[in-house]
PDB file of C-alpha atoms in Angstrom:
ATOM      1  CA  UNK A 204     -24.257 -11.480  -9.214  1.00 36.00           C
ATOM      2  CA  UNK A 205     -24.312 -10.037  -6.710  1.00 37.00           C
ATOM      3  CA  UNK A 206     -20.889  -8.930  -5.446  1.00 37.00           C
ATOM      4  CA  UNK A 207     -18.323 -10.389  -2.920  1.00 41.00           C
ATOM      5  CA  UNK A 208     -15.862  -8.730  -0.673  1.00 46.00           C
ATOM      6  CA  UNK A 209     -13.100  -9.251   0.280  1.00 54.00           C
ATOM      7  CA  UNK A 210     -13.312 -10.968   3.518  1.00 70.00           C
ATOM      8  CA  UNK A 211     -10.078 -10.157   5.394  1.00 84.00           C
ATOM      9  CA  UNK A 212      -9.008 -12.661   8.136  1.00 91.00           C
ATOM     10  CA  UNK A 213      -9.225 -11.055  11.839  1.00 94.00           C
ATOM     11  CA  UNK A 214      -7.244 -11.503  15.168  1.00 95.00           C
ATOM     12  CA  UNK A 215      -7.975 -10.905  18.127  1.00 96.00           C
ATOM     13  CA  UNK A 216      -6.099 -10.918  20.930  1.00 97.00           C
ATOM     14  CA  UNK A 217      -5.728  -9.763  24.233  1.00 97.00           C
ATOM     15  CA  UNK A 218      -3.934  -6.734  25.472  1.00 97.00           C
ATOM     16  CA  UNK A 219      -0.305  -7.337  26.662  1.00 97.00           C
ATOM     17  CA  UNK A 220       0.006 -10.727  25.014  1.00 97.00           C
ATOM     18  CA  UNK A 221       1.848 -12.097  22.148  1.00 97.00           C
ATOM     19  CA  UNK A 222       0.633 -11.245  18.376  1.00 97.00           C
ATOM     20  CA  UNK A 223       1.808 -13.507  14.797  1.00 97.00           C
ATOM     21  CA  UNK A 224      -0.004 -12.577  12.303  1.00 97.00           C
ATOM     22  CA  UNK A 225       0.881 -14.538   8.931  1.00 96.00           C
ATOM     23  CA  UNK A 226       0.983 -14.030   5.175  1.00 95.00           C
ATOM     24  CA  UNK A 227       1.958 -16.464   2.155  1.00 94.00           C
ATOM     25  CA  UNK A 228       4.211 -14.917  -0.505  1.00 93.00           C
ATOM     26  CA  UNK A 229       3.476 -15.545  -4.307  1.00 87.00           C
ATOM     27  CA  UNK A 230       7.016 -15.563  -6.142  1.00 91.00           C
ATOM     28  CA  UNK A 231      10.075 -17.254  -5.181  1.00 91.00           C
ATOM     29  CA  UNK A 232      11.849 -15.087  -6.938  1.00 92.00           C
ATOM     30  CA  UNK A 233      11.112 -12.454  -4.611  1.00 93.00           C
ATOM     31  CA  UNK A 234      13.867 -11.144  -2.656  1.00 92.00           C
ATOM     32  CA  UNK A 235      12.212  -8.461  -0.055  1.00 93.00           C
ATOM     33  CA  UNK A 236       9.785  -8.000   2.082  1.00 95.00           C
ATOM     34  CA  UNK A 237       7.746  -5.566   3.786  1.00 95.00           C
ATOM     35  CA  UNK A 238       4.831  -5.538   7.172  1.00 97.00           C
ATOM     36  CA  UNK A 239       3.232  -1.913   6.235  1.00 97.00           C
ATOM     37  CA  UNK A 240       0.410  -1.150   9.241  1.00 97.00           C
ATOM     38  CA  UNK A 241      -2.880   1.024   8.103  1.00 97.00           C
ATOM     39  CA  UNK A 242      -4.901   2.048  10.476  1.00 95.00           C
ATOM     40  CA  UNK A 243      -8.800   3.457   9.802  1.00 93.00           C
ATOM     41  CA  UNK A 244      -8.793   6.523   7.211  1.00 92.00           C
ATOM     42  CA  UNK A 245      -5.041   6.429   6.948  1.00 95.00           C
ATOM     43  CA  UNK A 246      -2.348   5.529   4.574  1.00 96.00           C
ATOM     44  CA  UNK A 247      -0.397   2.363   5.586  1.00 96.00           C
ATOM     45  CA  UNK A 248       3.156   2.665   7.538  1.00 96.00           C
ATOM     46  CA  UNK A 249       6.479   1.278   7.117  1.00 95.00           C
ATOM     47  CA  UNK A 250       6.645  -0.985  10.238  1.00 96.00           C
ATOM     48  CA  UNK A 251       9.983  -3.496   9.334  1.00 96.00           C
ATOM     49  CA  UNK A 252      11.336  -5.109   6.125  1.00 95.00           C
ATOM     50  CA  UNK A 253      14.228  -8.616   5.446  1.00 96.00           C
ATOM     51  CA  UNK A 254      15.817  -9.692   2.472  1.00 94.00           C
ATOM     52  CA  UNK A 255      15.563 -12.413   1.627  1.00 94.00           C
ATOM     53  CA  UNK A 256      19.493 -13.145   2.176  1.00 94.00           C
ATOM     54  CA  UNK A 257      18.010 -12.651   6.271  1.00 96.00           C
ATOM     55  CA  UNK A 258      15.516 -15.583   7.678  1.00 96.00           C
ATOM     56  CA  UNK A 259      14.907 -13.044  10.734  1.00 97.00           C
ATOM     57  CA  UNK A 260      15.523  -9.653  11.724  1.00 97.00           C
ATOM     58  CA  UNK A 261      14.261  -7.603  14.650  1.00 97.00           C
ATOM     59  CA  UNK A 262      12.173  -4.279  15.381  1.00 95.00           C
ATOM     60  CA  UNK A 263      11.011  -2.679  18.130  1.00 93.00           C
ATOM     61  CA  UNK A 264       8.705  -4.666  19.398  1.00 96.00           C
ATOM     62  CA  UNK A 265       7.725  -6.137  16.226  1.00 98.00           C
ATOM     63  CA  UNK A 266       9.873  -9.657  14.323  1.00 98.00           C
ATOM     64  CA  UNK A 267       9.774 -11.057  10.874  1.00 98.00           C
ATOM     65  CA  UNK A 268      10.785 -13.931  10.286  1.00 97.00           C
ATOM     66  CA  UNK A 269      10.973 -15.596   6.586  1.00 97.00           C
ATOM     67  CA  UNK A 270      11.019 -18.408   5.828  1.00 96.00           C
ATOM     68  CA  UNK A 271      11.599 -18.847   2.185  1.00 94.00           C
ATOM     69  CA  UNK A 272      10.904 -23.060   1.981  1.00 94.00           C
ATOM     70  CA  UNK A 273       8.237 -22.820   2.291  1.00 94.00           C
ATOM     71  CA  UNK A 274       6.695 -18.594   1.180  1.00 94.00           C
ATOM     72  CA  UNK A 275       6.326 -18.006   4.441  1.00 95.00           C
ATOM     73  CA  UNK A 276       6.642 -14.442   6.466  1.00 96.00           C
ATOM     74  CA  UNK A 277       5.015 -13.639   9.497  1.00 97.00           C
ATOM     75  CA  UNK A 278       5.326 -10.779  12.020  1.00 98.00           C
ATOM     76  CA  UNK A 279       5.841 -11.322  15.602  1.00 98.00           C
ATOM     77  CA  UNK A 280       4.216  -8.173  18.348  1.00 98.00           C
ATOM     78  CA  UNK A 281       4.802  -8.618  21.459  1.00 97.00           C
ATOM     79  CA  UNK A 282       3.611  -7.391  24.093  1.00 97.00           C
ATOM     80  CA  UNK A 283       0.380  -6.049  21.681  1.00 97.00           C
ATOM     81  CA  UNK A 284      -1.209  -3.184  23.304  1.00 97.00           C
ATOM     82  CA  UNK A 285      -4.682  -0.600  21.844  1.00 96.00           C
ATOM     83  CA  UNK A 286      -2.551   0.978  19.546  1.00 96.00           C
ATOM     84  CA  UNK A 287      -1.510  -2.037  17.535  1.00 97.00           C
ATOM     85  CA  UNK A 288      -5.249  -2.269  16.110  1.00 97.00           C
ATOM     86  CA  UNK A 289      -5.410  -1.813  12.437  1.00 97.00           C
ATOM     87  CA  UNK A 290      -5.014  -3.344   9.685  1.00 96.00           C
ATOM     88  CA  UNK A 291      -1.957  -5.446   8.671  1.00 97.00           C
ATOM     89  CA  UNK A 292      -0.489  -5.289   5.322  1.00 95.00           C
ATOM     90  CA  UNK A 293       2.474  -7.472   3.394  1.00 95.00           C
ATOM     91  CA  UNK A 294       3.989  -6.989   0.039  1.00 94.00           C
ATOM     92  CA  UNK A 295       6.687  -8.375  -1.381  1.00 93.00           C
ATOM     93  CA  UNK A 296       8.951  -7.011  -4.457  1.00 91.00           C
ATOM     94  CA  UNK A 297       8.302  -9.813  -7.055  1.00 87.00           C
ATOM     95  CA  UNK A 298      12.110 -10.218  -6.981  1.00 84.00           C
ATOM     96  CA  UNK A 299      12.102  -8.061 -10.425  1.00 80.00           C
ATOM     97  CA  UNK A 300      13.917  -4.681 -10.572  1.00 73.00           C
ATOM     98  CA  UNK A 301      10.912  -2.729 -11.533  1.00 75.00           C
ATOM     99  CA  UNK A 302      10.257  -1.192  -7.574  1.00 84.00           C
ATOM    100  CA  UNK A 303       6.680  -2.065  -7.523  1.00 88.00           C
ATOM    101  CA  UNK A 304       5.490  -4.377  -3.960  1.00 91.00           C
ATOM    102  CA  UNK A 305       2.252  -6.984  -4.800  1.00 91.00           C
ATOM    103  CA  UNK A 306       0.259  -6.506  -2.075  1.00 92.00           C
ATOM    104  CA  UNK A 307      -1.354  -9.556   0.256  1.00 90.00           C
ATOM    105  CA  UNK A 308      -5.007  -8.791   1.042  1.00 89.00           C
ATOM    106  CA  UNK A 309      -4.229  -7.779   5.769  1.00 93.00           C
ATOM    107  CA  UNK A 310      -4.922  -9.462   8.300  1.00 95.00           C
ATOM    108  CA  UNK A 311      -7.187  -7.901  10.778  1.00 96.00           C
ATOM    109  CA  UNK A 312      -5.520  -6.871  14.250  1.00 97.00           C
ATOM    110  CA  UNK A 313      -8.069  -6.536  16.998  1.00 96.00           C
ATOM    111  CA  UNK A 314      -7.015  -5.861  20.605  1.00 96.00           C
ATOM    112  CA  UNK A 315      -9.303  -7.291  23.883  1.00 94.00           C
ATOM    113  CA  UNK A 316      -8.717  -3.585  26.671  1.00 90.00           C
TER     114      UNK A 316
ATOM    115  CA  UNK B 980      10.290  16.359   6.250  1.00 64.00           C
ATOM    116  CA  UNK B 981       6.060  16.552   5.706  1.00 82.00           C
ATOM    117  CA  UNK B 982       6.159  13.026   3.939  1.00 95.00           C
ATOM    118  CA  UNK B 983       3.399  12.361   1.052  1.00 97.00           C
ATOM    119  CA  UNK B 984       0.853  15.049   0.812  1.00 98.00           C
ATOM    120  CA  UNK B 985      -2.270  13.745  -0.960  1.00 98.00           C
ATOM    121  CA  UNK B 986      -6.011  16.560  -1.835  1.00 97.00           C
ATOM    122  CA  UNK B 987      -7.697  16.753  -1.621  1.00 98.00           C
ATOM    123  CA  UNK B 988      -9.373  14.006   1.267  1.00 97.00           C
ATOM    124  CA  UNK B 989     -11.977  13.903   0.188  1.00 97.00           C
ATOM    125  CA  UNK B 990     -14.138  14.072  -3.046  1.00 97.00           C
ATOM    126  CA  UNK B 991     -17.192  13.529  -3.701  1.00 98.00           C
ATOM    127  CA  UNK B 992     -19.066  13.582  -7.036  1.00 97.00           C
ATOM    128  CA  UNK B 993     -21.193  13.115  -9.842  1.00 97.00           C
ATOM    129  CA  UNK B 994     -20.874  10.044 -12.531  1.00 97.00           C
ATOM    130  CA  UNK B 995     -19.801  11.671 -15.482  1.00 97.00           C
ATOM    131  CA  UNK B 996     -18.230  14.793 -13.997  1.00 98.00           C
ATOM    132  CA  UNK B 997     -14.371  14.372 -14.203  1.00 98.00           C
ATOM    133  CA  UNK B 998     -11.876  13.664 -11.141  1.00 98.00           C
ATOM    134  CA  UNK B 999      -7.962  15.771 -10.435  1.00 98.00           C
ATOM    135  CA  UNK B1000      -6.367  13.564  -7.661  1.00 98.00           C
ATOM    136  CA  UNK B1001      -3.396  15.629  -6.466  1.00 98.00           C
ATOM    137  CA  UNK B1002      -0.116  14.057  -5.193  1.00 98.00           C
ATOM    138  CA  UNK B1003       3.354  15.940  -3.784  1.00 98.00           C
ATOM    139  CA  UNK B1004       6.045  13.283  -3.163  1.00 98.00           C
ATOM    140  CA  UNK B1005       8.568  12.969  -0.426  1.00 96.00           C
ATOM    141  CA  UNK B1006      10.912  15.642  -2.370  1.00 95.00           C
ATOM    142  CA  UNK B1007      14.769  13.752  -3.303  1.00 93.00           C
ATOM    143  CA  UNK B1008      12.213  10.821  -3.930  1.00 94.00           C
ATOM    144  CA  UNK B1009      12.264   9.528  -7.682  1.00 93.00           C
ATOM    145  CA  UNK B1010       9.779   7.163  -7.732  1.00 95.00           C
ATOM    146  CA  UNK B1011       6.565   7.335  -7.205  1.00 97.00           C
ATOM    147  CA  UNK B1012       3.318   4.859  -7.465  1.00 97.00           C
ATOM    148  CA  UNK B1013      -0.292   5.454  -7.519  1.00 98.00           C
ATOM    149  CA  UNK B1014      -2.558   2.511  -5.640  1.00 97.00           C
ATOM    150  CA  UNK B1015      -6.736   2.805  -5.258  1.00 97.00           C
ATOM    151  CA  UNK B1016      -7.606   0.356  -2.290  1.00 95.00           C
ATOM    152  CA  UNK B1017     -11.195  -1.186  -2.449  1.00 93.00           C
ATOM    153  CA  UNK B1018     -13.036  -3.480   0.106  1.00 88.00           C
ATOM    154  CA  UNK B1019     -12.788  -5.739  -3.025  1.00 85.00           C
ATOM    155  CA  UNK B1020      -9.560  -5.682  -4.427  1.00 87.00           C
ATOM    156  CA  UNK B1021      -7.490  -4.635  -2.339  1.00 89.00           C
ATOM    157  CA  UNK B1022      -4.703  -2.340  -2.598  1.00 93.00           C
ATOM    158  CA  UNK B1023      -3.599  -2.410  -6.098  1.00 93.00           C
ATOM    159  CA  UNK B1024      -0.413  -0.645  -7.788  1.00 94.00           C
ATOM    160  CA  UNK B1025      -1.768   1.351 -11.036  1.00 96.00           C
ATOM    161  CA  UNK B1026       0.944   3.270 -12.883  1.00 97.00           C
ATOM    162  CA  UNK B1027       4.210   4.668 -11.217  1.00 96.00           C
ATOM    163  CA  UNK B1028       6.531   6.979 -11.899  1.00 97.00           C
ATOM    164  CA  UNK B1029      10.723   7.599 -11.999  1.00 95.00           C
ATOM    165  CA  UNK B1030      12.219  10.188 -12.464  1.00 96.00           C
ATOM    166  CA  UNK B1031       9.107  11.749 -13.536  1.00 96.00           C
ATOM    167  CA  UNK B1032       8.876   8.904 -16.542  1.00 97.00           C
ATOM    168  CA  UNK B1033       5.710   6.485 -16.622  1.00 96.00           C
ATOM    169  CA  UNK B1034       6.978   3.563 -16.402  1.00 94.00           C
ATOM    170  CA  UNK B1035       4.672   0.925 -16.488  1.00 93.00           C
ATOM    171  CA  UNK B1036       0.343   1.892 -16.568  1.00 94.00           C
ATOM    172  CA  UNK B1037      -0.159  -1.938 -16.829  1.00 93.00           C
ATOM    173  CA  UNK B1038      -2.619  -1.733 -13.782  1.00 93.00           C
ATOM    174  CA  UNK B1039      -4.861   2.271 -14.821  1.00 95.00           C
ATOM    175  CA  UNK B1040      -8.183   0.430 -15.194  1.00 88.00           C
ATOM    176  CA  UNK B1041      -8.963   1.995 -19.057  1.00 84.00           C
ATOM    177  CA  UNK B1042      -8.783   4.721 -20.810  1.00 91.00           C
ATOM    178  CA  UNK B1043     -10.794   6.851 -18.524  1.00 96.00           C
ATOM    179  CA  UNK B1044      -8.012   6.538 -16.490  1.00 97.00           C
ATOM    180  CA  UNK B1045      -4.484   9.474 -16.734  1.00 97.00           C
ATOM    181  CA  UNK B1046      -1.593  10.182 -14.968  1.00 98.00           C
ATOM    182  CA  UNK B1047       1.189  12.621 -15.346  1.00 98.00           C
ATOM    183  CA  UNK B1048       4.124  13.651 -13.661  1.00 98.00           C
ATOM    184  CA  UNK B1049       4.805  17.104 -14.539  1.00 97.00           C
ATOM    185  CA  UNK B1050       7.650  17.302 -12.077  1.00 96.00           C
ATOM    186  CA  UNK B1051       9.380  16.020  -8.991  1.00 96.00           C
ATOM    187  CA  UNK B1052       7.009  18.210  -6.988  1.00 96.00           C
ATOM    188  CA  UNK B1053       3.158  17.096  -8.295  1.00 97.00           C
ATOM    189  CA  UNK B1054       1.768  14.206  -9.936  1.00 98.00           C
ATOM    190  CA  UNK B1055      -1.908  13.647 -11.017  1.00 98.00           C
ATOM    191  CA  UNK B1056      -4.573  11.157 -11.527  1.00 98.00           C
ATOM    192  CA  UNK B1057      -7.646  12.093 -13.437  1.00 98.00           C
ATOM    193  CA  UNK B1058     -10.635   9.732 -13.659  1.00 97.00           C
ATOM    194  CA  UNK B1059     -12.456  11.160 -17.073  1.00 97.00           C
ATOM    195  CA  UNK B1060     -15.962  10.920 -16.159  1.00 96.00           C
ATOM    196  CA  UNK B1061     -15.489   9.081 -13.383  1.00 97.00           C
ATOM    197  CA  UNK B1062     -18.316   6.383 -12.150  1.00 97.00           C
ATOM    198  CA  UNK B1063     -19.881   4.900  -9.296  1.00 97.00           C
ATOM    199  CA  UNK B1064     -17.198   1.663  -9.885  1.00 95.00           C
ATOM    200  CA  UNK B1065     -14.324   4.292 -10.228  1.00 96.00           C
ATOM    201  CA  UNK B1066     -15.263   4.436  -5.826  1.00 97.00           C
ATOM    202  CA  UNK B1067     -12.257   4.069  -3.817  1.00 97.00           C
ATOM    203  CA  UNK B1068      -9.349   5.327  -1.715  1.00 97.00           C
ATOM    204  CA  UNK B1069      -6.718   6.281  -3.832  1.00 98.00           C
ATOM    205  CA  UNK B1070      -3.030   6.521  -2.203  1.00 98.00           C
ATOM    206  CA  UNK B1071       0.052   8.238  -3.672  1.00 98.00           C
ATOM    207  CA  UNK B1072       2.977   6.518  -2.140  1.00 97.00           C
ATOM    208  CA  UNK B1073       7.163   7.688  -3.407  1.00 96.00           C
ATOM    209  CA  UNK B1074      10.243   5.594  -3.095  1.00 94.00           C
ATOM    210  CA  UNK B1075      14.614   6.317  -3.438  1.00 92.00           C
ATOM    211  CA  UNK B1076      16.117   4.483  -5.440  1.00 87.00           C
ATOM    212  CA  UNK B1077      18.536   3.017  -4.211  1.00 77.00           C
ATOM    213  CA  UNK B1078      19.385   1.400  -0.633  1.00 69.00           C
ATOM    214  CA  UNK B1079      16.203   1.040   1.416  1.00 73.00           C
ATOM    215  CA  UNK B1080      12.678   0.320  -0.723  1.00 81.00           C
ATOM    216  CA  UNK B1081      10.359   0.794   1.079  1.00 89.00           C
ATOM    217  CA  UNK B1082       7.660   3.142  -0.331  1.00 94.00           C
ATOM    218  CA  UNK B1083       6.338   6.184   1.981  1.00 96.00           C
ATOM    219  CA  UNK B1084       2.432   6.392   1.195  1.00 97.00           C
ATOM    220  CA  UNK B1085       0.442   9.013   1.388  1.00 97.00           C
ATOM    221  CA  UNK B1086      -2.570   9.615   3.642  1.00 97.00           C
ATOM    222  CA  UNK B1087      -5.020   9.093   0.365  1.00 97.00           C
ATOM    223  CA  UNK B1088      -7.777  10.617  -1.485  1.00 98.00           C
ATOM    224  CA  UNK B1089     -11.437   8.782  -1.102  1.00 97.00           C
ATOM    225  CA  UNK B1090     -13.251   9.038  -3.589  1.00 98.00           C
ATOM    226  CA  UNK B1091     -17.177   8.714  -4.320  1.00 97.00           C
ATOM    227  CA  UNK B1092     -18.622   9.078  -7.521  1.00 98.00           C
ATOM    228  CA  UNK B1093     -22.266   9.512  -6.877  1.00 97.00           C
TER     229      UNK B1093
END
């Protein structure tokens, strides 16, 4: 049968607006979460992380929110810029001691000038 | 620091040929991970090493794939024989034990098998 490619959800925002990218994680035992940014032709780049003993963490123009009750993670980007256009991945550690990260399927962010 | 270094950046080969991908982790990092990224399956962990020892190879697709880490500064991922379905971008990542858990990714090797 015909194969179906992975369909990335896409978020399109106006330059200067705030962006919110959402992620549902799978393992309630996960105690570490991380966001990566991947630009075309490059490897994933670390943006920000958060441990399960926190519900919010801020970086430069980025904020990560964690809701353990519904297993939801979000990345907020303030004053989105054209350079923020990329695919964003969330990842969780699964809560074991394996040092592995489990990646989500990603969200494509498009910034309109 | 130069970051994680991968070579080659692009590889085009014919079905049945052997392919070797190379990785140099960040100095001082004792964990090394090999990932494969495709549109169909996203980013998949193939295998990871700790102190040059393979810890989990459950993600390696089949016996055609093998990975080695002869020393702390070098790892290879080999596919023999290669098949068109192996076409993907292969990433190497490294991290240090303890403290921060983020993995640092290399630029990837884009493999095309015709």
